[in-house]
Amino acid sequence: MTDVLRCAGLRKRFGDVQAVDDVGFTIAAGETYGLLGPNGAGKTTTISMVCGLLEPDAGDIAVAGQPMSPRARAAKAHVGYVPQDLAIYPDLSARENLTFFARLHGVPGRELSRRVDAVLELIGLEQRARDRTSDYSGGMKRRLNIGIGLLHEPTLLVLDEPTVGVDPQSRNAILESVATLRDEGMGVLYTTHYMEEAERLCDRIGIIDAGRLQAEGTRRELVGMIGEADRLRLVASGDLVAAAAVLDRSSYVSSTHVDDDGLDVVLAGAGQHLPAVLAEVATTGVSVTAVSVIEPDLESVFLHLTGRGLRD
């Protein structure tokens, strides 16, 4: 895959505060990269530099091979930036908003109508295209906000908290739209306060805190960095203590915990070892009625690396 974004060694200071300190990452065509961090971590400053809204003190940024800076018109033409704050005119309809912004982007007249129609279809607002946006729900406004960023068919789409304050239906529509864009080859830089969105959408994730990129990788790679094992929950009855003792002697089991309803087994590769676990438990006469595998998640990685939750 071709990189649509490359940035390296980014630094930005505001007075005594080092907001961004040696941050670098790449995004390939058809890849969604999640930038996760608590408030004040440096996400917004990093995004502002990537989009050419802010001059870095040091470092290099290239979008679609074009050097990015506040003066780089060629590079900016490849970026679709969707800010967290809504950037729409409430007295205009969705179609009128899209038409206005398409003209600002320099979309030629013969292409304008086609692109507006295509965006309306993608964001699911065809049936409400002629209604004033002041009558829209919060989720519909968010979807239109994203649509505006897509009018000029950018190479890189930058989404800053695109689902804040929206209803579940609109949120799901937004996530499906982002997945469609990724599948069509667009690079996406995505920030969110919702860990489940990152789990669902992002091919790779960078965790930023105190201005530095603390870790980067796929979900599995990040989880592997802190050595978290899977947890196997067995709802069972019988001599659970005896079953736990048998499992504790197994080389692939890290620990067991017995409670009134069954036992928890901590081990690496629960899916791989599940048949052996059930077979060993059966030798003690224990009856298992339900099994669930609980894999370590990004939330545990985030807490480990930053010492706080994503929304803190």
PDB file of N, CA, C and O in Angstrom, residues 18 30 35 53 55 57 67 84 103 118 120 131 144 157 178 200 219 222 226 233 239 251 269:
ATOM      1  N   GLN A  18       5.229  21.609  26.399  1.00  0.00           N
ATOM      2  CA  GLN A  18       5.606  20.854  25.211  1.00  0.00           C
ATOM      3  C   GLN A  18       4.400  20.020  24.801  1.00  0.00           C
ATOM      4  O   GLN A  18       4.163  18.919  25.290  1.00  0.00           O
ATOM      5  N   GLY A  30      -6.204   3.199   2.075  1.00  0.00           N
ATOM      6  CA  GLY A  30      -7.093   2.133   2.506  1.00  0.00           C
ATOM      7  C   GLY A  30      -6.909   1.719   3.953  1.00  0.00           C
ATOM      8  O   GLY A  30      -7.380   0.652   4.353  1.00  0.00           O
ATOM      9  N   LEU A  35      -5.905   7.669  16.453  1.00  0.00           N
ATOM     10  CA  LEU A  35      -5.026   8.388  17.371  1.00  0.00           C
ATOM     11  C   LEU A  35      -5.802   8.574  18.668  1.00  0.00           C
ATOM     12  O   LEU A  35      -6.758   9.357  18.726  1.00  0.00           O
ATOM     13  N   LEU A  53      -2.805  23.473   9.506  1.00  0.00           N
ATOM     14  CA  LEU A  53      -3.402  24.599  10.218  1.00  0.00           C
ATOM     15  C   LEU A  53      -2.432  25.213  11.219  1.00  0.00           C
ATOM     16  O   LEU A  53      -2.654  26.334  11.687  1.00  0.00           O
ATOM     17  N   GLU A  55       1.906  25.460  12.237  1.00  0.00           N
ATOM     18  CA  GLU A  55       3.304  25.215  11.831  1.00  0.00           C
ATOM     19  C   GLU A  55       4.025  24.466  12.947  1.00  0.00           C
ATOM     20  O   GLU A  55       4.050  24.908  14.098  1.00  0.00           O
ATOM     21  N   ASP A  57       7.154  23.201  15.226  1.00  0.00           N
ATOM     22  CA  ASP A  57       8.470  23.742  15.571  1.00  0.00           C
ATOM     23  C   ASP A  57       9.576  22.919  14.927  1.00  0.00           C
ATOM     24  O   ASP A  57      10.650  23.439  14.608  1.00  0.00           O
ATOM     25  N   PRO A  67       4.832  18.015   0.545  1.00  0.00           N
ATOM     26  CA  PRO A  67       5.169  18.577   1.856  1.00  0.00           C
ATOM     27  C   PRO A  67       4.026  19.434   2.390  1.00  0.00           C
ATOM     28  O   PRO A  67       3.439  20.234   1.657  1.00  0.00           O
ATOM     29  N   GLN A  84     -14.320  18.657  15.121  1.00  0.00           N
ATOM     30  CA  GLN A  84     -15.318  18.254  16.114  1.00  0.00           C
ATOM     31  C   GLN A  84     -16.480  19.246  16.149  1.00  0.00           C
ATOM     32  O   GLN A  84     -17.637  18.861  16.296  1.00  0.00           O
ATOM     33  N   ARG A 103     -18.179  24.468  -4.127  1.00  0.00           N
ATOM     34  CA  ARG A 103     -17.671  25.599  -4.910  1.00  0.00           C
ATOM     35  C   ARG A 103     -16.437  26.206  -4.250  1.00  0.00           C
ATOM     36  O   ARG A 103     -15.489  26.614  -4.941  1.00  0.00           O
ATOM     37  N   ALA A 118     -23.495  12.064  -4.740  1.00  0.00           N
ATOM     38  CA  ALA A 118     -22.742  10.915  -4.223  1.00  0.00           C
ATOM     39  C   ALA A 118     -22.532  11.034  -2.720  1.00  0.00           C
ATOM     40  O   ALA A 118     -22.651  10.042  -1.974  1.00  0.00           O
ATOM     41  N   LEU A 120     -24.411  12.799  -0.565  1.00  0.00           N
ATOM     42  CA  LEU A 120     -25.717  12.643   0.098  1.00  0.00           C
ATOM     43  C   LEU A 120     -26.076  11.165   0.255  1.00  0.00           C
ATOM     44  O   LEU A 120     -26.601  10.749   1.296  1.00  0.00           O
ATOM     45  N   ASP A 131     -34.230  19.790   3.172  1.00  0.00           N
ATOM     46  CA  ASP A 131     -34.695  20.352   4.441  1.00  0.00           C
ATOM     47  C   ASP A 131     -33.622  21.254   5.044  1.00  0.00           C
ATOM     48  O   ASP A 131     -32.418  20.999   4.906  1.00  0.00           O
ATOM     49  N   LEU A 144     -23.640  15.304   7.944  1.00  0.00           N
ATOM     50  CA  LEU A 144     -23.428  16.349   6.941  1.00  0.00           C
ATOM     51  C   LEU A 144     -22.042  16.962   7.087  1.00  0.00           C
ATOM     52  O   LEU A 144     -21.370  17.270   6.084  1.00  0.00           O
ATOM     53  N   LEU A 157      -8.628  11.556   4.858  1.00  0.00           N
ATOM     54  CA  LEU A 157      -9.746  12.116   5.603  1.00  0.00           C
ATOM     55  C   LEU A 157      -9.372  12.153   7.075  1.00  0.00           C
ATOM     56  O   LEU A 157      -8.997  11.123   7.656  1.00  0.00           O
ATOM     57  N   VAL A 178     -17.433   5.475   7.322  1.00  0.00           N
ATOM     58  CA  VAL A 178     -15.969   5.492   7.417  1.00  0.00           C
ATOM     59  C   VAL A 178     -15.393   4.179   6.909  1.00  0.00           C
ATOM     60  O   VAL A 178     -14.386   4.161   6.182  1.00  0.00           O
ATOM     61  N   ARG A 200     -13.423  -1.295  16.476  1.00  0.00           N
ATOM     62  CA  ARG A 200     -14.213  -1.676  15.297  1.00  0.00           C
ATOM     63  C   ARG A 200     -13.595  -1.189  13.992  1.00  0.00           C
ATOM     64  O   ARG A 200     -13.601  -1.918  12.993  1.00  0.00           O
ATOM     65  N   ARG A 219      -4.351  -3.828  17.066  1.00  0.00           N
ATOM     66  CA  ARG A 219      -4.920  -4.139  18.372  1.00  0.00           C
ATOM     67  C   ARG A 219      -4.167  -5.296  19.031  1.00  0.00           C
ATOM     68  O   ARG A 219      -3.806  -5.235  20.205  1.00  0.00           O
ATOM     69  N   LEU A 222      -0.672  -4.247  20.209  1.00  0.00           N
ATOM     70  CA  LEU A 222      -0.704  -3.418  21.413  1.00  0.00           C
ATOM     71  C   LEU A 222      -0.986  -4.257  22.651  1.00  0.00           C
ATOM     72  O   LEU A 222      -0.348  -4.086  23.698  1.00  0.00           O
ATOM     73  N   ILE A 226       1.830  -5.622  26.526  1.00  0.00           N
ATOM     74  CA  ILE A 226       1.732  -5.670  27.996  1.00  0.00           C
ATOM     75  C   ILE A 226       1.514  -7.092  28.502  1.00  0.00           C
ATOM     76  O   ILE A 226       1.288  -7.308  29.696  1.00  0.00           O
ATOM     77  N   ARG A 233     -14.021 -17.917  30.985  1.00  0.00           N
ATOM     78  CA  ARG A 233     -15.038 -18.003  32.033  1.00  0.00           C
ATOM     79  C   ARG A 233     -15.854 -19.281  31.834  1.00  0.00           C
ATOM     80  O   ARG A 233     -16.469 -19.481  30.789  1.00  0.00           O
ATOM     81  N   ASP A 239     -17.218 -30.120  41.856  1.00  0.00           N
ATOM     82  CA  ASP A 239     -16.043 -29.847  42.682  1.00  0.00           C
ATOM     83  C   ASP A 239     -15.116 -28.878  41.933  1.00  0.00           C
ATOM     84  O   ASP A 239     -14.134 -29.275  41.306  1.00  0.00           O
ATOM     85  N   SER A 251       0.634 -26.460  31.833  1.00  0.00           N
ATOM     86  CA  SER A 251       1.690 -25.505  31.479  1.00  0.00           C
ATOM     87  C   SER A 251       1.139 -24.236  30.850  1.00  0.00           C
ATOM     88  O   SER A 251       1.775 -23.181  30.911  1.00  0.00           O
ATOM     89  N   GLY A 269      -3.924 -17.709  24.623  1.00  0.00           N
ATOM     90  CA  GLY A 269      -4.519 -18.476  23.533  1.00  0.00           C
ATOM     91  C   GLY A 269      -5.684 -19.327  23.982  1.00  0.00           C
ATOM     92  O   GLY A 269      -5.672 -20.549  23.822  1.00  0.00           O
TER      93      GLY A 269
END
